[in-house]
mmCIF file of C-alpha atoms (C1' of nucleotides) in Angstrom:
data_model
loop_
_atom_site.group_PDB
_atom_site.id
_atom_site.type_symbol
_atom_site.label_atom_id
_atom_site.label_comp_id
_atom_site.label_asym_id
_atom_site.label_seq_id
_atom_site.Cartn_x
_atom_site.Cartn_y
_atom_site.Cartn_z
ATOM 1 C CA UNK A 1 1.720 7.081 11.992
ATOM 2 C CA UNK A 2 0.639 4.600 14.579
ATOM 3 C CA UNK A 3 -1.066 1.453 13.499
ATOM 4 C CA UNK A 4 -2.928 -0.400 16.185
ATOM 5 C CA UNK A 5 -4.185 -3.909 16.467
ATOM 6 C CA UNK A 6 -6.729 -6.262 17.869
ATOM 7 C CA UNK A 7 -8.704 -7.116 14.749
ATOM 8 C CA UNK A 8 -9.085 -10.677 13.705
ATOM 9 C CA UNK A 9 -8.171 -10.500 10.052
ATOM 10 C CA UNK A 10 -7.139 -6.950 9.246
ATOM 11 C CA UNK A 11 -3.954 -5.071 9.707
ATOM 12 C CA UNK A 12 -4.837 -2.641 12.456
ATOM 13 C CA UNK A 13 -7.353 -1.935 15.149
ATOM 14 C CA UNK A 14 -8.016 0.906 17.511
ATOM 15 C CA UNK A 15 -7.790 0.410 21.231
ATOM 16 C CA UNK A 16 -10.829 -1.582 22.213
ATOM 17 C CA UNK A 17 -13.660 0.523 23.656
ATOM 18 C CA UNK A 18 -16.131 -0.952 26.135
ATOM 19 C CA UNK A 19 -18.377 -3.394 24.313
ATOM 20 C CA UNK A 20 -16.559 -2.786 21.085
ATOM 21 C CA UNK A 21 -14.257 -5.725 20.975
ATOM 22 C CA UNK A 22 -15.130 -9.368 21.390
ATOM 23 C CA UNK A 23 -12.674 -12.026 22.418
ATOM 24 C CA UNK A 24 -11.798 -14.757 19.997
ATOM 25 C CA UNK A 25 -13.757 -17.193 22.184
ATOM 26 C CA UNK A 26 -16.878 -15.027 21.838
ATOM 27 C CA UNK A 27 -16.281 -14.770 18.126
ATOM 28 C CA UNK A 28 -15.901 -18.519 17.695
ATOM 29 C CA UNK A 29 -19.062 -19.022 19.707
ATOM 30 C CA UNK A 30 -21.009 -16.651 17.516
ATOM 31 C CA UNK A 31 -19.687 -18.354 14.380
ATOM 32 C CA UNK A 32 -20.654 -21.793 15.694
ATOM 33 C CA UNK A 33 -24.165 -20.569 16.418
ATOM 34 C CA UNK A 34 -24.514 -19.047 12.983
ATOM 35 C CA UNK A 35 -23.223 -22.084 11.149
ATOM 36 C CA UNK A 36 -24.290 -24.910 13.448
ATOM 37 C CA UNK A 37 -25.094 -27.094 10.428
ATOM 38 C CA UNK A 38 -21.676 -26.854 8.858
ATOM 39 C CA UNK A 39 -18.439 -28.559 9.649
ATOM 40 C CA UNK A 40 -15.906 -25.883 10.372
ATOM 41 C CA UNK A 41 -12.185 -26.062 10.820
ATOM 42 C CA UNK A 42 -11.983 -23.762 13.799
ATOM 43 C CA UNK A 43 -8.337 -24.579 14.365
ATOM 44 C CA UNK A 44 -7.320 -23.334 10.932
ATOM 45 C CA UNK A 45 -9.613 -20.329 11.212
ATOM 46 C CA UNK A 46 -7.985 -19.354 14.501
ATOM 47 C CA UNK A 47 -4.510 -19.897 13.063
ATOM 48 C CA UNK A 48 -5.108 -17.726 9.982
ATOM 49 C CA UNK A 49 -6.727 -14.992 12.086
ATOM 50 C CA UNK A 50 -3.849 -15.001 14.563
ATOM 51 C CA UNK A 51 -1.159 -14.977 11.890
ATOM 52 C CA UNK A 52 -2.759 -11.906 10.320
ATOM 53 C CA UNK A 53 -3.362 -10.266 13.673
ATOM 54 C CA UNK A 54 0.252 -10.838 14.750
ATOM 55 C CA UNK A 55 1.604 -9.504 11.446
ATOM 56 C CA UNK A 56 -0.415 -6.311 11.935
ATOM 57 C CA UNK A 57 0.630 -5.998 15.546
ATOM 58 C CA UNK A 58 4.302 -6.387 14.635
ATOM 59 C CA UNK A 59 4.115 -3.951 11.739
ATOM 60 C CA UNK A 60 2.240 -1.388 13.817
ATOM 61 C CA UNK A 61 4.568 -1.716 16.771
ATOM 62 C CA UNK A 62 7.747 -1.478 14.704
ATOM 63 C CA UNK A 63 6.387 1.433 12.681
ATOM 64 C CA UNK A 64 5.358 3.484 15.678
ATOM 65 C CA UNK A 65 8.369 2.746 17.911
ATOM 66 C CA UNK A 66 11.246 2.653 15.415
ATOM 67 C CA UNK A 67 10.355 3.659 11.864
ATOM 68 C CA UNK A 68 8.031 6.663 12.009
ATOM 69 C CA UNK A 69 10.513 8.863 13.917
ATOM 70 C CA UNK A 70 12.906 8.338 10.982
ATOM 71 C CA UNK A 71 10.234 9.177 8.406
ATOM 72 C CA UNK A 72 10.070 5.531 7.341
ATOM 73 C CA UNK A 73 7.119 3.306 6.544
ATOM 74 C CA UNK A 74 7.171 -0.440 6.895
ATOM 75 C CA UNK A 75 7.589 -1.050 3.173
ATOM 76 C CA UNK A 76 10.016 1.818 2.711
ATOM 77 C CA UNK A 77 12.104 0.192 5.426
ATOM 78 C CA UNK A 78 11.917 -3.199 3.750
ATOM 79 C CA UNK A 79 13.096 -1.789 0.427
ATOM 80 C CA UNK A 80 15.961 0.128 2.044
ATOM 81 C CA UNK A 81 16.916 -3.014 3.936
ATOM 82 C CA UNK A 82 16.987 -5.092 0.736
ATOM 83 C CA UNK A 83 19.186 -2.517 -1.063
ATOM 84 C CA UNK A 84 21.411 -2.279 2.017
ATOM 85 C CA UNK A 85 21.897 -6.040 2.271
ATOM 86 C CA UNK A 86 22.487 -6.753 -1.430
ATOM 87 C CA UNK A 87 24.151 -3.531 -2.578
ATOM 88 C CA UNK A 88 23.388 -2.191 -6.040
ATOM 89 C CA UNK A 89 20.336 -4.137 -7.071
ATOM 90 C CA UNK A 90 17.963 -4.137 -10.037
ATOM 91 C CA UNK A 91 14.465 -2.952 -9.321
ATOM 92 C CA UNK A 92 12.836 -6.207 -10.449
ATOM 93 C CA UNK A 93 14.990 -8.138 -7.962
ATOM 94 C CA UNK A 94 14.380 -5.618 -5.205
ATOM 95 C CA UNK A 95 10.625 -6.013 -5.706
ATOM 96 C CA UNK A 96 10.934 -9.781 -5.408
ATOM 97 C CA UNK A 97 13.131 -9.631 -2.310
ATOM 98 C CA UNK A 98 10.879 -7.029 -0.705
ATOM 99 C CA UNK A 99 7.765 -9.010 -1.540
ATOM 100 C CA UNK A 100 5.928 -6.299 -3.441
ATOM 101 C CA UNK A 101 4.866 -5.852 -7.061
ATOM 102 C CA UNK A 102 6.994 -3.931 -9.560
ATOM 103 C CA UNK A 103 4.387 -1.183 -9.718
ATOM 104 C CA UNK A 104 4.428 -0.765 -5.944
ATOM 105 C CA UNK A 105 8.209 -0.722 -5.924
ATOM 106 C CA UNK A 106 8.246 2.152 -8.413
ATOM 107 C CA UNK A 107 6.078 4.185 -6.065
ATOM 108 C CA UNK A 108 7.984 3.328 -2.891
ATOM 109 C CA UNK A 109 11.331 4.018 -4.561
ATOM 110 C CA UNK A 110 9.958 7.392 -5.659
ATOM 111 C CA UNK A 111 9.175 8.211 -2.038
ATOM 112 C CA UNK A 112 12.581 7.049 -0.771
ATOM 113 C CA UNK A 113 14.408 8.856 -3.585
ATOM 114 C CA UNK A 114 12.513 12.017 -2.729
ATOM 115 C CA UNK A 115 13.708 11.701 0.855
ATOM 116 C CA UNK A 116 17.294 11.277 -0.306
ATOM 117 C CA UNK A 117 17.768 7.713 0.956
ATOM 118 C CA UNK A 118 18.483 6.023 -2.361
ATOM 119 C CA UNK A 119 19.062 6.643 -6.045
ATOM 120 C CA UNK A 120 18.063 4.954 -9.275
ATOM 121 C CA UNK A 121 20.113 4.801 -12.462
ATOM 122 C CA UNK A 122 19.722 3.085 -15.794
ATOM 123 C CA UNK A 123 21.585 -0.205 -16.182
ATOM 124 C CA UNK A 124 24.823 0.342 -18.206
ATOM 125 C CA UNK A 125 24.192 -2.734 -20.385
ATOM 126 C CA UNK A 126 20.426 -2.816 -20.674
ATOM 127 C CA UNK A 127 18.363 0.357 -20.824
ATOM 128 C CA UNK A 128 15.258 -1.519 -19.782
ATOM 129 C CA UNK A 129 16.638 -2.067 -16.324
ATOM 130 C CA UNK A 130 17.079 0.280 -13.390
ATOM 131 C CA UNK A 131 19.657 -0.090 -10.611
ATOM 132 C CA UNK A 132 19.093 1.035 -7.035
ATOM 133 C CA UNK A 133 21.751 2.132 -4.560
ATOM 134 C CA UNK A 134 21.709 3.719 -1.125
ATOM 135 C CA UNK A 135 22.960 7.256 -0.762
ATOM 136 C CA UNK A 136 25.424 8.133 2.007
ATOM 137 C CA UNK A 137 22.459 9.414 3.954
ATOM 138 C CA UNK A 138 20.680 6.138 3.387
ATOM 139 C CA UNK A 139 23.651 4.104 4.577
ATOM 140 C CA UNK A 140 23.956 6.176 7.775
ATOM 141 C CA UNK A 141 20.235 5.710 8.370
ATOM 142 C CA UNK A 142 20.431 1.939 8.012
ATOM 143 C CA UNK A 143 23.433 1.634 10.316
ATOM 144 C CA UNK A 144 21.567 3.661 12.897
ATOM 145 C CA UNK A 145 18.109 2.141 12.594
ATOM 146 C CA UNK A 146 18.767 -1.552 12.066
ATOM 147 C CA UNK A 147 20.085 -2.231 15.587
ATOM 148 C CA UNK A 148 17.045 -0.396 17.041
ATOM 149 C CA UNK A 149 14.755 -2.378 14.756
ATOM 150 C CA UNK A 150 16.302 -5.702 15.727
ATOM 151 C CA UNK A 151 16.098 -4.824 19.433
ATOM 152 C CA UNK A 152 12.366 -4.192 19.033
ATOM 153 C CA UNK A 153 12.007 -7.452 17.097
ATOM 154 C CA UNK A 154 13.602 -9.160 20.096
ATOM 155 C CA UNK A 155 11.172 -7.403 22.407
ATOM 156 C CA UNK A 156 8.242 -8.522 20.271
ATOM 157 C CA UNK A 157 9.266 -12.133 20.725
ATOM 158 C CA UNK A 158 10.424 -11.855 24.329
ATOM 159 C CA UNK A 159 7.299 -13.481 25.784
ATOM 160 C CA UNK A 160 8.271 -16.730 24.065
ATOM 161 C CA UNK A 161 11.218 -18.990 24.811
ATOM 162 C CA UNK A 162 13.938 -19.510 22.215
ATOM 163 C CA UNK A 163 12.483 -22.939 21.426
ATOM 164 C CA UNK A 164 8.972 -21.546 21.094
ATOM 165 C CA UNK A 165 10.220 -18.857 18.692
ATOM 166 C CA UNK A 166 11.991 -21.480 16.589
ATOM 167 C CA UNK A 167 8.904 -23.714 16.574
ATOM 168 C CA UNK A 168 6.717 -20.784 15.528
ATOM 169 C CA UNK A 169 9.064 -19.919 12.664
ATOM 170 C CA UNK A 170 9.200 -23.539 11.542
ATOM 171 C CA UNK A 171 5.425 -23.929 11.507
ATOM 172 C CA UNK A 172 4.983 -20.747 9.502
ATOM 173 C CA UNK A 173 7.643 -21.783 6.968
ATOM 174 C CA UNK A 174 5.933 -25.136 6.582
ATOM 175 C CA UNK A 175 2.543 -23.576 5.916
ATOM 176 C CA UNK A 176 3.947 -21.084 3.391
ATOM 177 C CA UNK A 177 6.127 -23.685 1.683
ATOM 178 C CA UNK A 178 3.069 -25.855 1.072
ATOM 179 C CA UNK A 179 1.534 -22.930 -0.816
ATOM 180 C CA UNK A 180 4.486 -22.597 -3.121
ATOM 181 C CA UNK A 181 4.068 -26.201 -4.234
ATOM 182 C CA UNK B 1 -6.518 -9.498 -7.973
ATOM 183 C CA UNK B 2 -3.798 -11.927 -7.226
ATOM 184 C CA UNK B 3 -1.300 -11.132 -4.545
ATOM 185 C CA UNK B 4 1.796 -13.252 -4.465
ATOM 186 C CA UNK B 5 4.399 -13.877 -1.837
ATOM 187 C CA UNK B 6 7.972 -14.658 -1.037
ATOM 188 C CA UNK B 7 9.065 -11.360 0.427
ATOM 189 C CA UNK B 8 10.517 -11.261 3.850
ATOM 190 C CA UNK B 9 8.632 -8.379 5.385
ATOM 191 C CA UNK B 10 6.109 -7.146 2.849
ATOM 192 C CA UNK B 11 2.708 -8.325 1.924
ATOM 193 C CA UNK B 12 3.279 -9.706 -1.538
ATOM 194 C CA UNK B 13 5.979 -10.867 -3.864
ATOM 195 C CA UNK B 14 6.118 -11.907 -7.476
ATOM 196 C CA UNK B 15 7.134 -15.396 -8.419
ATOM 197 C CA UNK B 16 10.861 -15.590 -7.900
ATOM 198 C CA UNK B 17 12.866 -15.252 -11.101
ATOM 199 C CA UNK B 18 16.301 -16.781 -11.473
ATOM 200 C CA UNK B 19 18.728 -14.916 -9.272
ATOM 201 C CA UNK B 20 15.989 -12.666 -8.022
ATOM 202 C CA UNK B 21 15.163 -14.259 -4.749
ATOM 203 C CA UNK B 22 17.524 -15.245 -1.992
ATOM 204 C CA UNK B 23 16.759 -17.843 0.605
ATOM 205 C CA UNK B 24 16.390 -16.807 4.205
ATOM 206 C CA UNK B 25 19.694 -18.570 4.926
ATOM 207 C CA UNK B 26 21.452 -16.430 2.313
ATOM 208 C CA UNK B 27 19.773 -13.353 3.731
ATOM 209 C CA UNK B 28 20.829 -14.149 7.291
ATOM 210 C CA UNK B 29 24.362 -14.774 6.057
ATOM 211 C CA UNK B 30 24.495 -11.400 4.325
ATOM 212 C CA UNK B 31 23.139 -9.673 7.408
ATOM 213 C CA UNK B 32 25.729 -11.361 9.638
ATOM 214 C CA UNK B 33 28.500 -10.231 7.328
ATOM 215 C CA UNK B 34 27.234 -6.673 7.259
ATOM 216 C CA UNK B 35 26.798 -6.440 10.988
ATOM 217 C CA UNK B 36 29.512 -8.761 12.255
ATOM 218 C CA UNK B 37 30.231 -6.392 15.140
ATOM 219 C CA UNK B 38 26.725 -6.319 16.495
ATOM 220 C CA UNK B 39 24.796 -8.784 18.562
ATOM 221 C CA UNK B 40 21.713 -9.711 16.608
ATOM 222 C CA UNK B 41 18.658 -11.661 17.606
ATOM 223 C CA UNK B 42 18.392 -13.754 14.468
ATOM 224 C CA UNK B 43 15.688 -15.943 15.946
ATOM 225 C CA UNK B 44 13.352 -13.000 16.510
ATOM 226 C CA UNK B 45 14.234 -11.508 13.139
ATOM 227 C CA UNK B 46 13.344 -14.774 11.416
ATOM 228 C CA UNK B 47 10.123 -15.049 13.413
ATOM 229 C CA UNK B 48 8.924 -11.538 12.564
ATOM 230 C CA UNK B 49 9.822 -12.008 8.894
ATOM 231 C CA UNK B 50 8.020 -15.332 8.703
ATOM 232 C CA UNK B 51 4.907 -14.057 10.474
ATOM 233 C CA UNK B 52 4.633 -11.213 7.977
ATOM 234 C CA UNK B 53 5.438 -13.455 5.026
ATOM 235 C CA UNK B 54 2.817 -16.005 6.114
ATOM 236 C CA UNK B 55 0.187 -13.303 6.624
ATOM 237 C CA UNK B 56 0.784 -12.064 3.083
ATOM 238 C CA UNK B 57 0.754 -15.568 1.674
ATOM 239 C CA UNK B 58 -2.553 -16.349 3.379
ATOM 240 C CA UNK B 59 -4.154 -13.072 2.355
ATOM 241 C CA UNK B 60 -2.999 -13.450 -1.227
ATOM 242 C CA UNK B 61 -4.087 -17.060 -1.457
ATOM 243 C CA UNK B 62 -7.524 -16.456 0.017
ATOM 244 C CA UNK B 63 -8.066 -13.353 -2.106
ATOM 245 C CA UNK B 64 -7.159 -15.036 -5.350
ATOM 246 C CA UNK B 65 -8.895 -18.378 -4.754
ATOM 247 C CA UNK B 66 -12.050 -17.352 -2.883
ATOM 248 C CA UNK B 67 -12.649 -13.632 -2.624
ATOM 249 C CA UNK B 68 -11.764 -12.022 -5.958
ATOM 250 C CA UNK B 69 -14.291 -14.117 -7.931
ATOM 251 C CA UNK B 70 -16.998 -12.624 -5.679
ATOM 252 C CA UNK B 71 -15.707 -9.069 -6.136
ATOM 253 C CA UNK B 72 -14.383 -9.042 -2.580
ATOM 254 C CA UNK B 73 -11.133 -7.768 -1.145
ATOM 255 C CA UNK B 74 -9.594 -9.092 2.034
ATOM 256 C CA UNK B 75 -10.718 -6.125 4.128
ATOM 257 C CA UNK B 76 -14.109 -5.931 2.476
ATOM 258 C CA UNK B 77 -14.545 -9.582 3.426
ATOM 259 C CA UNK B 78 -13.464 -8.935 7.015
ATOM 260 C CA UNK B 79 -15.983 -6.117 7.408
ATOM 261 C CA UNK B 80 -18.818 -8.172 5.900
ATOM 262 C CA UNK B 81 -17.870 -11.048 8.184
ATOM 263 C CA UNK B 82 -17.983 -8.815 11.265
ATOM 264 C CA UNK B 83 -21.416 -7.423 10.346
ATOM 265 C CA UNK B 84 -22.629 -10.959 9.542
ATOM 266 C CA UNK B 85 -21.464 -12.374 12.874
ATOM 267 C CA UNK B 86 -22.709 -9.549 15.121
ATOM 268 C CA UNK B 87 -25.770 -8.345 13.230
ATOM 269 C CA UNK B 88 -26.617 -4.652 13.191
ATOM 270 C CA UNK B 89 -23.447 -3.039 14.452
ATOM 271 C CA UNK B 90 -22.197 0.499 14.956
ATOM 272 C CA UNK B 91 -19.402 1.591 12.646
ATOM 273 C CA UNK B 92 -16.978 2.342 15.476
ATOM 274 C CA UNK B 93 -17.411 -1.201 16.806
ATOM 275 C CA UNK B 94 -17.128 -2.700 13.345
ATOM 276 C CA UNK B 95 -13.831 -0.882 12.828
ATOM 277 C CA UNK B 96 -12.499 -2.259 16.110
ATOM 278 C CA UNK B 97 -13.631 -5.817 15.366
ATOM 279 C CA UNK B 98 -12.272 -5.635 11.833
ATOM 280 C CA UNK B 99 -8.976 -4.194 13.012
ATOM 281 C CA UNK B 100 -8.997 -1.064 10.864
ATOM 282 C CA UNK B 101 -9.215 2.642 11.608
ATOM 283 C CA UNK B 102 -12.527 4.497 11.517
ATOM 284 C CA UNK B 103 -11.424 6.429 8.470
ATOM 285 C CA UNK B 104 -10.589 3.228 6.592
ATOM 286 C CA UNK B 105 -13.912 1.691 7.620
ATOM 287 C CA UNK B 106 -15.781 4.638 6.076
ATOM 288 C CA UNK B 107 -14.049 3.981 2.765
ATOM 289 C CA UNK B 108 -14.513 0.220 2.811
ATOM 290 C CA UNK B 109 -18.178 0.516 3.797
ATOM 291 C CA UNK B 110 -18.640 2.937 0.907
ATOM 292 C CA UNK B 111 -17.294 0.294 -1.471
ATOM 293 C CA UNK B 112 -19.444 -2.501 -0.013
ATOM 294 C CA UNK B 113 -22.544 -0.297 0.036
ATOM 295 C CA UNK B 114 -21.923 0.566 -3.595
ATOM 296 C CA UNK B 115 -21.842 -3.157 -4.408
ATOM 297 C CA UNK B 116 -25.116 -3.714 -2.586
ATOM 298 C CA UNK B 117 -23.750 -5.926 0.183
ATOM 299 C CA UNK B 118 -24.608 -3.757 3.186
ATOM 300 C CA UNK B 119 -26.395 -0.593 4.245
ATOM 301 C CA UNK B 120 -25.746 2.191 6.718
ATOM 302 C CA UNK B 121 -28.352 4.108 8.686
ATOM 303 C CA UNK B 122 -28.250 6.750 11.369
ATOM 304 C CA UNK B 123 -28.630 5.488 14.936
ATOM 305 C CA UNK B 124 -32.233 6.128 16.162
ATOM 306 C CA UNK B 125 -31.018 7.511 19.526
ATOM 307 C CA UNK B 126 -27.783 9.247 18.630
ATOM 308 C CA UNK B 127 -27.326 11.028 15.319
ATOM 309 C CA UNK B 128 -23.582 10.854 15.612
ATOM 310 C CA UNK B 129 -23.610 7.103 15.214
ATOM 311 C CA UNK B 130 -24.116 4.964 12.140
ATOM 312 C CA UNK B 131 -25.448 1.382 12.109
ATOM 313 C CA UNK B 132 -24.448 -1.209 9.555
ATOM 314 C CA UNK B 133 -26.495 -4.165 8.364
ATOM 315 C CA UNK B 134 -26.165 -6.736 5.622
ATOM 316 C CA UNK B 135 -28.584 -6.607 2.727
ATOM 317 C CA UNK B 136 -30.343 -9.794 1.552
ATOM 318 C CA UNK B 137 -27.690 -9.960 -1.174
ATOM 319 C CA UNK B 138 -24.981 -9.631 1.430
ATOM 320 C CA UNK B 139 -26.435 -12.409 3.574
ATOM 321 C CA UNK B 140 -26.643 -14.776 0.584
ATOM 322 C CA UNK B 141 -23.061 -13.930 -0.279
ATOM 323 C CA UNK B 142 -21.812 -14.698 3.229
ATOM 324 C CA UNK B 143 -23.668 -18.015 3.410
ATOM 325 C CA UNK B 144 -22.152 -18.991 0.102
ATOM 326 C CA UNK B 145 -18.604 -17.746 0.588
ATOM 327 C CA UNK B 146 -17.844 -18.541 4.211
ATOM 328 C CA UNK B 147 -17.753 -22.336 3.774
ATOM 329 C CA UNK B 148 -15.425 -21.897 0.752
ATOM 330 C CA UNK B 149 -13.266 -19.496 2.759
ATOM 331 C CA UNK B 150 -13.023 -21.890 5.703
ATOM 332 C CA UNK B 151 -12.181 -24.802 3.405
ATOM 333 C CA UNK B 152 -9.290 -22.781 1.980
ATOM 334 C CA UNK B 153 -8.185 -21.828 5.499
ATOM 335 C CA UNK B 154 -8.085 -25.562 6.242
ATOM 336 C CA UNK B 155 -6.015 -26.145 3.097
ATOM 337 C CA UNK B 156 -3.603 -23.406 4.124
ATOM 338 C CA UNK B 157 -2.922 -25.191 7.377
ATOM 339 C CA UNK B 158 -3.051 -28.731 6.023
ATOM 340 C CA UNK B 159 0.727 -29.211 6.021
ATOM 341 C CA UNK B 160 0.700 -28.959 9.798
ATOM 342 C CA UNK B 161 -0.755 -31.399 12.305
ATOM 343 C CA UNK B 162 -3.642 -30.350 14.533
ATOM 344 C CA UNK B 163 -1.226 -29.985 17.435
ATOM 345 C CA UNK B 164 1.206 -27.913 15.378
ATOM 346 C CA UNK B 165 -1.610 -25.588 14.329
ATOM 347 C CA UNK B 166 -2.707 -25.173 17.945
ATOM 348 C CA UNK B 167 0.890 -24.521 19.057
ATOM 349 C CA UNK B 168 1.332 -21.938 16.299
ATOM 350 C CA UNK B 169 -1.854 -20.127 17.315
ATOM 351 C CA UNK B 170 -0.821 -20.194 20.966
ATOM 352 C CA UNK B 171 2.616 -18.755 20.280
ATOM 353 C CA UNK B 172 1.172 -15.952 18.165
ATOM 354 C CA UNK B 173 -1.438 -15.078 20.800
ATOM 355 C CA UNK B 174 1.296 -14.967 23.418
ATOM 356 C CA UNK B 175 3.463 -12.587 21.387
ATOM 357 C CA UNK B 176 0.542 -10.282 20.583
ATOM 358 C CA UNK B 177 -0.816 -10.352 24.134
ATOM 359 C CA UNK B 178 2.563 -9.188 25.442
ATOM 360 C CA UNK B 179 2.218 -6.128 23.201
ATOM 361 C CA UNK B 180 -1.141 -5.184 24.652
ATOM 362 C CA UNK B 181 0.346 -5.034 28.140
ATOM 363 C "C1'" DC C 1 18.951 -5.979 -41.765
ATOM 364 C "C1'" DG C 2 14.258 -6.050 -40.334
ATOM 365 C "C1'" DC C 3 10.692 -7.815 -37.743
ATOM 366 C "C1'" DT C 4 8.460 -10.158 -33.961
ATOM 367 C "C1'" DG C 5 8.113 -11.608 -29.351
ATOM 368 C "C1'" DA C 6 9.589 -10.977 -24.773
ATOM 369 C "C1'" DC C 7 11.179 -8.170 -21.083
ATOM 370 C "C1'" DC C 8 11.536 -3.940 -18.277
ATOM 371 C "C1'" DG C 9 9.807 -0.099 -15.495
ATOM 372 C "C1'" DT C 10 6.191 3.198 -15.448
ATOM 373 C "C1'" DT C 11 1.514 4.616 -15.611
ATOM 374 C "C1'" DT C 12 -3.386 4.019 -14.812
ATOM 375 C "C1'" DG C 13 -7.387 3.077 -12.148
ATOM 376 C "C1'" DG C 14 -9.216 1.385 -8.161
ATOM 377 C "C1'" DA C 15 -8.878 -0.191 -3.413
ATOM 378 C "C1'" DC C 16 -6.838 0.060 1.136
ATOM 379 C "C1'" DC C 17 -4.310 2.211 5.140
ATOM 380 C "C1'" DC C 18 -3.128 5.666 8.602
ATOM 381 C "C1'" DG C 19 -3.406 10.002 11.775
ATOM 382 C "C1'" DA C 20 -5.210 14.422 12.199
ATOM 383 C "C1'" DA C 21 -8.645 17.791 11.587
ATOM 384 C "C1'" DC C 22 -13.352 19.042 10.887
ATOM 385 C "C1'" DG C 23 -18.455 19.709 11.478
ATOM 386 C "C1'" DA C 24 -22.424 17.811 13.719
ATOM 387 C "C1'" DT C 25 -24.298 15.954 17.815
ATOM 388 C "C1'" DT C 26 -24.613 14.749 22.637
ATOM 389 C "C1'" DT C 27 -23.728 15.239 27.551
ATOM 390 C "C1'" DG C 28 -23.281 17.305 31.811
ATOM 391 C "C1'" DG C 29 -22.198 21.071 34.817
ATOM 392 C "C1'" DG C 30 -22.856 25.843 36.286
ATOM 393 C "C1'" DC D 1 -30.880 27.591 29.674
ATOM 394 C "C1'" DC D 2 -26.290 27.998 27.950
ATOM 395 C "C1'" DC D 3 -21.797 26.594 27.089
ATOM 396 C "C1'" DA D 4 -17.707 23.760 27.030
ATOM 397 C "C1'" DA D 5 -15.949 19.261 26.495
ATOM 398 C "C1'" DA D 6 -16.345 14.951 24.494
ATOM 399 C "C1'" DT D 7 -17.827 11.787 20.943
ATOM 400 C "C1'" DC D 8 -18.987 10.346 16.286
ATOM 401 C "C1'" DG D 9 -18.245 9.611 11.304
ATOM 402 C "C1'" DT D 10 -16.354 11.879 7.426
ATOM 403 C "C1'" DT D 11 -12.839 14.285 4.938
ATOM 404 C "C1'" DC D 12 -8.112 15.304 3.905
ATOM 405 C "C1'" DG D 13 -3.380 14.421 2.624
ATOM 406 C "C1'" DG D 14 -0.053 11.165 2.014
ATOM 407 C "C1'" DG D 15 1.478 6.426 1.565
ATOM 408 C "C1'" DT D 16 0.829 1.560 0.076
ATOM 409 C "C1'" DC D 17 -1.083 -2.200 -2.770
ATOM 410 C "C1'" DC D 18 -2.586 -4.745 -6.835
ATOM 411 C "C1'" DA D 19 -3.370 -6.151 -12.006
ATOM 412 C "C1'" DA D 20 -3.317 -4.646 -16.476
ATOM 413 C "C1'" DA D 21 -1.788 -1.841 -20.104
ATOM 414 C "C1'" DC D 22 1.681 0.933 -22.217
ATOM 415 C "C1'" DG D 23 6.036 2.598 -24.453
ATOM 416 C "C1'" DG D 24 10.835 1.684 -24.821
ATOM 417 C "C1'" DT D 25 14.459 -1.741 -25.251
ATOM 418 C "C1'" DC D 26 16.616 -6.137 -26.270
ATOM 419 C "C1'" DA D 27 17.234 -10.806 -28.359
ATOM 420 C "C1'" DG D 28 16.798 -13.983 -31.778
ATOM 421 C "C1'" DC D 29 15.237 -15.704 -36.129
ATOM 422 C "C1'" DG D 30 14.521 -15.552 -41.069
#
DNA sequence: CGCTGACCGTTTGGACCCGAACGATTTGGG
DNA sequence: CCCAAATCGTTCGGGTCCAAACGGTCAGCG
């Protein structure tokens, strides 16, 4: 699975054919023409578009270069990573850490369980709860893949200086934090 | 549809229950412990996580506050926006502009067509191609929703100064551009 | 002890996401 | 004129994503 990217808002985009892809400058121009009467916050529009575009680019790149060869999807990886970091973990907590809904977690865990990477078992004290743990196979996979994954993360950010990366992270945290208020 | 967020890599996350969500600092600590022997690029890891987290937060916020009340999903909105900006457009170009695969575009267009927002017709010169256009209903919808959408985009970025927003956008463009090379 | 409300994970229905394969159409060369 | 290669959008199979509803379990109150 290879996700691609160049779209403004969505997750992926095919390689741009001739005449098929407009630059952001062209896009902003077209928007200004269409809505000449309105006051637009072009700065925020560009920021939101670029955040989404970058997220897709990163996910696509990491999936195609590191994860897909190991039969992993982005979200499968995230869930494995959460269980790996925190050890035996309840599904409701894993969903929160992984940033997905409980229903989605059930499905993703089913996929990972089917591939032999982790197991689920009923909580000893509370039959409502389910505990997740990595299998031996899952642990070997994480030890092998995480360094590769982090190297590619470093490559993704290599065009920016250390200060620029830190500033980027800070700005994003600030924007997200203001949503949680 | 209300997507939520606090996850590190994934698109959404439920509101964090007690003990269910660890801070990024706690997460980085746990990762350092687990991989004490390896050299990790924590700065890049944090950046990638925060980009993805912010993208999810923005998508979820804009879907729940602006789009869902109009029976729109994030990607449905993106496709309508692309057709609105560029007028009659071929499906392959719309997919590229919207940043989704051709197969996904077929499905999304089916949904939007079913809701009466746009139409498809065969290209007059080439029967392989399909042209998309907004209906009158779709045009009214865009004129109504876009200002709301842009206002919410502005709110999303309101915790940052104009310069910080511009710096953020620049850094993201830089990282993504280095991928396209 | 029994009942009610809350919590948990799963299921349901609908939407999206991809790459690969397919059938229809077009193009260009022999 | 015919055929092979390329292009297009759709279909297929599998994965993900959500909210809401459901059945099972637990906690606490009367």
